[in-house]
Short mmCIF file of C-alpha atoms in Angstrom, two decimals:
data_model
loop_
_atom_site.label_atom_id
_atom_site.label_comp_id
_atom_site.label_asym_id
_atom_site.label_seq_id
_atom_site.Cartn_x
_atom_site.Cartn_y
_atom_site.Cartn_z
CA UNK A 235 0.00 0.00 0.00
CA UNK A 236 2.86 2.14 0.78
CA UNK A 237 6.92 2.74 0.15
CA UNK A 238 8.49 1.50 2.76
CA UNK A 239 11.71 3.70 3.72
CA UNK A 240 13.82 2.86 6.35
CA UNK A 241 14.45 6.24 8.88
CA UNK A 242 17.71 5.86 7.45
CA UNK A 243 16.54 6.90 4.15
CA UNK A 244 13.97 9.51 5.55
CA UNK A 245 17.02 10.81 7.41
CA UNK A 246 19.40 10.82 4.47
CA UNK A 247 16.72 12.69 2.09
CA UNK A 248 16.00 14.90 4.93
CA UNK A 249 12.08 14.69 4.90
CA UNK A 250 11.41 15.90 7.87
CA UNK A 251 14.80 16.92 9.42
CA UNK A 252 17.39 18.87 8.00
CA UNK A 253 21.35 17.38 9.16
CA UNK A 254 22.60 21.13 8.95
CA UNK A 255 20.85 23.25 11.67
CA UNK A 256 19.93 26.61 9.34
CA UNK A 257 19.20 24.22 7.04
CA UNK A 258 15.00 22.82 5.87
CA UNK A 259 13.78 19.62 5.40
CA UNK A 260 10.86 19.10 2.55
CA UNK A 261 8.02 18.96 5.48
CA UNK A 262 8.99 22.71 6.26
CA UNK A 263 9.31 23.96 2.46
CA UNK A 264 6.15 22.22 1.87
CA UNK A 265 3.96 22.16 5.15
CA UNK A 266 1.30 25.31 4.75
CA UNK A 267 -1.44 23.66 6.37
CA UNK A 268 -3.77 25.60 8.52
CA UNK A 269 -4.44 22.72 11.55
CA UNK A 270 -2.36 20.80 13.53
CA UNK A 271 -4.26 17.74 12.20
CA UNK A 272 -3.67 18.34 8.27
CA UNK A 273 0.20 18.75 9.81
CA UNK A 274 0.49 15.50 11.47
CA UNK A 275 -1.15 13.85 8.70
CA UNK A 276 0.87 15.56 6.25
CA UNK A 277 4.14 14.26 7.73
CA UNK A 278 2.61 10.74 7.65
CA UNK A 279 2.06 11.36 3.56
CA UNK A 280 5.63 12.47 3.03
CA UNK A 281 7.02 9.35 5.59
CA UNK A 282 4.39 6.52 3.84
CA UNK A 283 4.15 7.70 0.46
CA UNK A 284 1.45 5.91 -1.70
CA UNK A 285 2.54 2.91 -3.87
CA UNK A 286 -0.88 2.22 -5.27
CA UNK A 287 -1.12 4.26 -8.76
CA UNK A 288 -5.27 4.44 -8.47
CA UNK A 289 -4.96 6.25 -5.17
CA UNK A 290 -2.05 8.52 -6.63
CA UNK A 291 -4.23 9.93 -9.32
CA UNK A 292 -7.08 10.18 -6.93
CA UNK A 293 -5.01 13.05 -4.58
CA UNK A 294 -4.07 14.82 -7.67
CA UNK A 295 -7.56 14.66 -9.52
CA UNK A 296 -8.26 16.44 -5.73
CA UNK A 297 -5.59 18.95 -5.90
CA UNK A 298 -6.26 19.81 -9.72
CA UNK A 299 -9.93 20.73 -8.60
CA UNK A 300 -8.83 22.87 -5.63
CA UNK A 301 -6.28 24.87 -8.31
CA UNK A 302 -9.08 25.62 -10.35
CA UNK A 303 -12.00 26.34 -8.44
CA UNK A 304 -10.27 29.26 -6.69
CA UNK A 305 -13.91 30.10 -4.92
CA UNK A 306 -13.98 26.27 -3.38
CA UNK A 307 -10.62 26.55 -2.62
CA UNK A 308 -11.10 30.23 -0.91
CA UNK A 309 -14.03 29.47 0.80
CA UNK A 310 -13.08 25.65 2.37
CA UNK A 311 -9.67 27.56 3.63
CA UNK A 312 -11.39 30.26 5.15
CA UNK A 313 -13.31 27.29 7.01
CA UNK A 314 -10.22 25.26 7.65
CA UNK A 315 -8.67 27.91 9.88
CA UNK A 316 -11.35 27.90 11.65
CA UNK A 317 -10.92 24.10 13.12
CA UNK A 318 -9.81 23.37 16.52
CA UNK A 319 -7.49 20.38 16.83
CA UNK A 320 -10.53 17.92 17.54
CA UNK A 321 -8.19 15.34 17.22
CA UNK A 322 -6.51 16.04 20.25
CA UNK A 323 -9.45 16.80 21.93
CA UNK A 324 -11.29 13.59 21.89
CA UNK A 325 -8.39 12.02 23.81
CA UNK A 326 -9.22 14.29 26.58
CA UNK A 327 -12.77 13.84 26.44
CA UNK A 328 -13.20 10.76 28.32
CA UNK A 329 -10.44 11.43 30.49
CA UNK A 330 -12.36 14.20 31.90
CA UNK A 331 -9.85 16.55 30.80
CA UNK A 332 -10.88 18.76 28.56
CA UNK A 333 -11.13 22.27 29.72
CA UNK A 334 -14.61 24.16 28.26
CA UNK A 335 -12.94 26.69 25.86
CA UNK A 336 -12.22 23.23 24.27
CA UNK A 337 -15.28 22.11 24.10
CA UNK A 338 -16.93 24.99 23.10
CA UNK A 339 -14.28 25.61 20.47
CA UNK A 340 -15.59 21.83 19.38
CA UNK A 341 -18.65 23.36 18.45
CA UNK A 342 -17.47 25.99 16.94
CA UNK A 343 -15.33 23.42 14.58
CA UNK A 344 -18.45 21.39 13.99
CA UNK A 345 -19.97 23.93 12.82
CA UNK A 346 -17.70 24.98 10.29
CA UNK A 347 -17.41 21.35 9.42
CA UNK A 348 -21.30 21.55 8.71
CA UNK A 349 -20.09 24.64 6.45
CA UNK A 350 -18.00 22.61 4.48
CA UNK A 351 -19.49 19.58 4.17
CA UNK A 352 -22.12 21.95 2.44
CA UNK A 353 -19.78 23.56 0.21
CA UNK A 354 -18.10 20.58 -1.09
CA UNK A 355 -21.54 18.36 -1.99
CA UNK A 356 -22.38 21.47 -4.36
CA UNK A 357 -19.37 20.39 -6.51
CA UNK A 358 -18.87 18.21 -9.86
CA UNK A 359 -15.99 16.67 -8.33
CA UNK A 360 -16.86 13.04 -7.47
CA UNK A 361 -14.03 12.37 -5.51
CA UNK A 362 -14.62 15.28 -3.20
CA UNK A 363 -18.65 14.14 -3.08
CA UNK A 364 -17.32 10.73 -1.45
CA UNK A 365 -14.39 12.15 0.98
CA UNK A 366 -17.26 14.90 2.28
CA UNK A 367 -19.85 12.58 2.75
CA UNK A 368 -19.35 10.65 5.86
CA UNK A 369 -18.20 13.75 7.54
CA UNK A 370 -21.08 13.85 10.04
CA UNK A 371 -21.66 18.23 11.50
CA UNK A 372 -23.48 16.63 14.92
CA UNK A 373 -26.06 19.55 14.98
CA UNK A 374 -27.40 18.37 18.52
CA UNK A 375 -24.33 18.50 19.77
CA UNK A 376 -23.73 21.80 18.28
CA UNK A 377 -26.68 22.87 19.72
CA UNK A 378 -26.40 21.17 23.59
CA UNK A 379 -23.00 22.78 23.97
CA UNK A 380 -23.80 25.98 23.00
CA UNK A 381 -26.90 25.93 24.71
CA UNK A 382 -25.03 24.69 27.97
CA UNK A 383 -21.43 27.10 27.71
CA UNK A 384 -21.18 30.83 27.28
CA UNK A 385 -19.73 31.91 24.20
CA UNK A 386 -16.48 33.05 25.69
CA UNK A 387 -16.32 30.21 28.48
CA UNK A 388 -12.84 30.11 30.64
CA UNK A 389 -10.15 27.38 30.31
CA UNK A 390 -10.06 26.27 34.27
CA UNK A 391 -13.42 25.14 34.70
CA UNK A 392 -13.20 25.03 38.66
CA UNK A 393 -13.14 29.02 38.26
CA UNK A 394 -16.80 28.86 37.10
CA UNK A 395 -18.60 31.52 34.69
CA UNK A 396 -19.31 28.66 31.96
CA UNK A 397 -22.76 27.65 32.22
CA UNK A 398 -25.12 29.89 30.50
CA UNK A 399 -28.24 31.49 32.66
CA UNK A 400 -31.18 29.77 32.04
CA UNK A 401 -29.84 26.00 32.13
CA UNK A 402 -30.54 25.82 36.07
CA UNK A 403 -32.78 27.52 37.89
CA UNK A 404 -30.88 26.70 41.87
CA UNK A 405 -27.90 27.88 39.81
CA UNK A 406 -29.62 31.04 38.54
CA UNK A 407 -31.10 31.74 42.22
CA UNK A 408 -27.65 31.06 43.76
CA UNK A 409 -26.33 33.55 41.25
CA UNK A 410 -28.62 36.08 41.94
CA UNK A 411 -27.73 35.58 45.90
CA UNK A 412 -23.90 36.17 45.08
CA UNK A 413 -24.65 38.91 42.71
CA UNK A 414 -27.49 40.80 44.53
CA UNK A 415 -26.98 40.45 48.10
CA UNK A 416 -27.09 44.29 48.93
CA UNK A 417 -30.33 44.76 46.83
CA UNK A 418 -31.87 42.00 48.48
CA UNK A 419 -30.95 42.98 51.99
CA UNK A 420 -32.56 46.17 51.27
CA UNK A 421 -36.08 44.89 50.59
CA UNK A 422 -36.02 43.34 53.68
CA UNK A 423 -35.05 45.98 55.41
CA UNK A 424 -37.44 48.10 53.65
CA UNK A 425 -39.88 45.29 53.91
CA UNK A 426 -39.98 45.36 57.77
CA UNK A 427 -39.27 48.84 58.10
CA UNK A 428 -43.13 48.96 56.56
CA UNK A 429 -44.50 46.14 58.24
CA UNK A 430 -43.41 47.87 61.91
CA UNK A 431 -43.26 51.42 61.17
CA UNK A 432 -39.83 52.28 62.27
CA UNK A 433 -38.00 54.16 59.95
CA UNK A 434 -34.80 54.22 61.31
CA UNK A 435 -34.29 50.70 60.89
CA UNK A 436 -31.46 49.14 59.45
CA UNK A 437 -29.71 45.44 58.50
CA UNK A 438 -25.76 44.83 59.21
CA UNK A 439 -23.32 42.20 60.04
CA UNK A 440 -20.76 41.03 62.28
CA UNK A 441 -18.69 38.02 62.59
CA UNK A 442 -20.68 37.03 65.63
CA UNK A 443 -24.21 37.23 64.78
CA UNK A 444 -23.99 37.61 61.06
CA UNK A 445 -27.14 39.78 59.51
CA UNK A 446 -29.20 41.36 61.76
CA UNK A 447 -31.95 43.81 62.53
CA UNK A 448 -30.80 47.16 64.71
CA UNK A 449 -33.71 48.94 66.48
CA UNK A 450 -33.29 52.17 68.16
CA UNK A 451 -34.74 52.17 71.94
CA UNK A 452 -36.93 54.64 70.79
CA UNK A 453 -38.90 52.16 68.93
CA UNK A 454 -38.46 48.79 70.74
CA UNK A 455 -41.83 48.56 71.57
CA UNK A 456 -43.04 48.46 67.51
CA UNK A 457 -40.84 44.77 67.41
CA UNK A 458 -42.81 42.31 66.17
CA UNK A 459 -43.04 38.45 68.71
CA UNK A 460 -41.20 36.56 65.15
CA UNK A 461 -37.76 38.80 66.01
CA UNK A 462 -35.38 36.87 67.96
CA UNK A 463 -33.19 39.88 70.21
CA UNK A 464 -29.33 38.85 70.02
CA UNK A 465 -27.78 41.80 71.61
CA UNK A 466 -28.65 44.75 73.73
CA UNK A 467 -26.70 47.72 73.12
CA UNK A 468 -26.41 51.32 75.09
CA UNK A 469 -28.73 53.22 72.62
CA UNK A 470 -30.38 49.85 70.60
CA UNK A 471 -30.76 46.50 70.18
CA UNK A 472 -30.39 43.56 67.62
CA UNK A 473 -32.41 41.04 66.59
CA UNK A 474 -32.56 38.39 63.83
CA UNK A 475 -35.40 36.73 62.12
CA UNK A 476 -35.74 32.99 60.76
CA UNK A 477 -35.84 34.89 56.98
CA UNK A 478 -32.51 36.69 57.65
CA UNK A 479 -30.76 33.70 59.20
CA UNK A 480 -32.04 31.24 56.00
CA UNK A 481 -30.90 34.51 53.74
CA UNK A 482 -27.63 34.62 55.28
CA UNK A 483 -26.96 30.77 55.21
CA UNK A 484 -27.69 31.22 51.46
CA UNK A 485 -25.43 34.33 50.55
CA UNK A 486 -22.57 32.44 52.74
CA UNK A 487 -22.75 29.20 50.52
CA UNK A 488 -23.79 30.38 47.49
CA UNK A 489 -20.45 30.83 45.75
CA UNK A 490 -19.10 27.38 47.10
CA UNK A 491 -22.38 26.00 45.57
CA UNK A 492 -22.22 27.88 42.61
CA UNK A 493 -18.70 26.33 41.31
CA UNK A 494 -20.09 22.95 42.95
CA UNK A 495 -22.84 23.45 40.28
CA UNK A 496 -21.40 23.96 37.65
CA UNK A 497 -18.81 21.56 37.50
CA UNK A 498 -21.56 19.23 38.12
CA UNK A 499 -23.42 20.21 35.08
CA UNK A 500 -20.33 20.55 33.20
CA UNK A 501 -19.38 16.74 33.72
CA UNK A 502 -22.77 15.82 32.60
CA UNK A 503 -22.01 17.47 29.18
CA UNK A 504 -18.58 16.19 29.33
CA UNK A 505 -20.93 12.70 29.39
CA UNK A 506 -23.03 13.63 26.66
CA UNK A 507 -19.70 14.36 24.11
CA UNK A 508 -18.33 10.78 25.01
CA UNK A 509 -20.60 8.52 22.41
CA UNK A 510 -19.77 10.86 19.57
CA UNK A 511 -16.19 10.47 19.94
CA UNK A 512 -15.81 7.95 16.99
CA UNK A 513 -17.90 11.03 14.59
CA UNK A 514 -15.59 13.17 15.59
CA UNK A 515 -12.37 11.55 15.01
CA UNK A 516 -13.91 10.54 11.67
CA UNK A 517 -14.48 14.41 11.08
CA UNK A 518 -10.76 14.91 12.10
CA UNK A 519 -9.09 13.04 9.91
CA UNK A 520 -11.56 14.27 6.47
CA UNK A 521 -10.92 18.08 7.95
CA UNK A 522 -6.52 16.79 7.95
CA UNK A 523 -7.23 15.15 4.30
CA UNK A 524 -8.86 18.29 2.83
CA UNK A 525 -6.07 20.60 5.22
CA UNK A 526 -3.19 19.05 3.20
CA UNK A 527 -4.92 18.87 -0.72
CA UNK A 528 -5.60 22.29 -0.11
CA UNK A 529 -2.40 23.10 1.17
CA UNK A 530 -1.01 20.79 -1.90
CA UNK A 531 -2.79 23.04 -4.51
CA UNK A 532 -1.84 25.99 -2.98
CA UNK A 533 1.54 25.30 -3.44
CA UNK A 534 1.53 24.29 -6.63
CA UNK A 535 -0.15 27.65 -7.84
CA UNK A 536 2.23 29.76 -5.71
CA UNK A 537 5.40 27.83 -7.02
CA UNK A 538 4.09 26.97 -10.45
CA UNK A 539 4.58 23.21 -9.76
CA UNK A 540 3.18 20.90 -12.50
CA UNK A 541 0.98 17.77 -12.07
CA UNK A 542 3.11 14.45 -13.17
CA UNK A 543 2.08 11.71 -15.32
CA UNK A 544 2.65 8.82 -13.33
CA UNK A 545 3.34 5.49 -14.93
CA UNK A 546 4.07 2.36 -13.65
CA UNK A 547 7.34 1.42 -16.22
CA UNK A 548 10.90 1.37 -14.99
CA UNK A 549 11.91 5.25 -16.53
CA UNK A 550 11.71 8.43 -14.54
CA UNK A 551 11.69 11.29 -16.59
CA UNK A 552 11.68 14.99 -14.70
CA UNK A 553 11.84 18.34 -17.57
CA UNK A 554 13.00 21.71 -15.78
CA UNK A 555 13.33 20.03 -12.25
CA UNK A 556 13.10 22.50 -9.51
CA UNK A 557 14.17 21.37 -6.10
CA UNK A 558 11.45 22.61 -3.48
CA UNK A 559 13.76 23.24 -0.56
CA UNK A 560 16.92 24.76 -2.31
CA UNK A 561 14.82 26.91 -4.36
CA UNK A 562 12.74 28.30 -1.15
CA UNK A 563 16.44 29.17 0.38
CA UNK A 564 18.07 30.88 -2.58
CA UNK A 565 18.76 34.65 -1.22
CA UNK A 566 16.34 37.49 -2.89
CA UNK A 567 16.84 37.93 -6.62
CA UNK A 568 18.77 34.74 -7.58
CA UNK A 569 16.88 32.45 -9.82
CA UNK A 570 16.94 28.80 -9.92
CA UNK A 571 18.81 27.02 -12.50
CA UNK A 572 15.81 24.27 -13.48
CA UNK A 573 17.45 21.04 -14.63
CA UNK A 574 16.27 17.49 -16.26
CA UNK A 575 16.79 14.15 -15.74
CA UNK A 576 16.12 10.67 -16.75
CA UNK A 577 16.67 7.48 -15.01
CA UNK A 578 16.35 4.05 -16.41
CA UNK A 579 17.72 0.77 -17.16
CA UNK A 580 20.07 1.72 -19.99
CA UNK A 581 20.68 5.32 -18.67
CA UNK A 582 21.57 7.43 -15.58
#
């Protein structure tokens, strides 16, 4: 299926290291893929290169197409750069380890993988038809992420601030605790300040009794029987109430309960991404083919490279040979001196 070379060989040809240290192998003249996936795969190409002749003309039929519909080839980049490294990500996934900018970038991919899967059924190009069609965009999953994460969710999840309002309601209340303590304090101090008519009452807190109600002597008599006194003071006194005490128990745990909350929630969508694992590593590797064609016919239309005619006799026949890497290096205004060559049985 493949040519076998030895790393030896891959060494010796420099491939994918160069021997002199300012020097470049052909992975970095020719590597201008936009993901991390097309690169790995890339570097698998140029280490196993294909040895069946069927499968040969099949890439370049692919590459052809991409060099001349520019719009395709435009359009399916633009998408490309888009693409997280889903790859890597699944690996995390059932580890628990994969922080929720991740995932949420996940959706973000998947969507642009919906984009393209689009795009490239609209073409004329079989080929393309087939590679596109098993990519599968996961549209409920789409949706349940971005339905569960904010749009710019953090990368340490035990930080919280990544579940959306709406998905809980105890998380929303809890939230609304943290975030509006001082408002709610007020109504029920204005609250009670109605319901007994003194006006000069007020809530505060100490580390002893917490919240509390502070009454003036003036008006002790208007206290209701439900106030519990705490403290009596030289001018006032203090009381609680069973709403303050169940408010303050509330405010105290709420952001403890909050993060508690949302990591909880946040490991139940980690759940829900596990079974689609297999898509999605399907996905990956289509989104690292199309990453490295593209990147293939790029090349060849910024370097005027030419499409061979591959043959399966014994003769290997190159006109105005250009080598990729010495021809990248060549200092600012030198041309390259293109050259021919012919191998076969009865010649060298």
């Amino acid at each position: 299926e493949f040519l076998w070379m030895d790393r030896f060989t891959i060494r010796n040809l420099e491939l994918v290291h160069s021997s002199d240290e300012k020097g470049s192998s052909l992975l970095q003249a020719i590597d201008h893929t936009h993901t991390s996936m097309g690169a790995r795969l890339l570097k698998r190409w140029l280490i196993f290169p294909l040895f069946d002749i069927h499968r040969i003309e099949l890439r370049l039929n692919l590459v052809s197409h991409f060099i001349l519909a520019q719009d395709l080839n435009h359009t399916l980049t633009t998408l490309v750069k888009q693409i997280g490294d889903v790859e890597r990500l699944v690996g995390k996934i059932p580890l628990k380890k994969a922080n929720p900018r991740e995932i949420v970038q996940l959706a973000r991919s998947l969507k642009c993988i919906e984009e393209m899967r689009v795009k490239c059924a609209e073409s004329e190009e079989e080929a393309l038809c087939r590679i596109v069609q098993t990519l599968q965009p996961l549209t409920a999953l789409q949706d349940r992420i971005m339905s569960i994460l904010v749009e710019d969710a953090p990368v340490q999840a035990q930080k919280g601030g990544m579940i959306r309002a709406g998905v809980s309601e105890e998380l929303d209340h809890l939230r609304s605790i943290s975030r509006n303590g001082k408002d709610y304090l007020l109504q029920i101090q204005q609250k009670e300040s109605q319901r007994t008519g003194i006006s000069s009452l007020k809530i505060a807190y100490n580390n002893v009794f917490g919240y509390y109600l502070e009454v003036t002597h003036a008006h002790k008599d208007k206290v209701p029987g439900d106030w519990i006194r705490k403290q009596t003071l030289a001018n006032a006194e203090r009381y609680i109430t069973p709403e303050l005490k169940e408010y303050e128990e509330q405010i105290l745990g709420a952001e403890e309960r909050i993060l508690a909350l949302e990591m909880q929630l946040y490991q139940q969508l980690l759940a829900e991404v596990e079974p689609y694992i297999a898509a999605i590593q399907n996905n990956a590797h289509i989104i690292a083919q199309l990453d490295c064609l593209l990147c293939f016919a790029n090349n060849a239309k910024q370097y005027n490279y030419h499409r061979p005619k591959i043959s399966e006799d014994t003769v290997l026949e190159i006109k105005q040979g250009r080598h990729p890497v010495i021809e990248q290096q060549l200092p600012p205004g030198e041309a390259y001196v293109a050259n021919d060559i012919v191998l076969d049985k009865d010649e060298q």
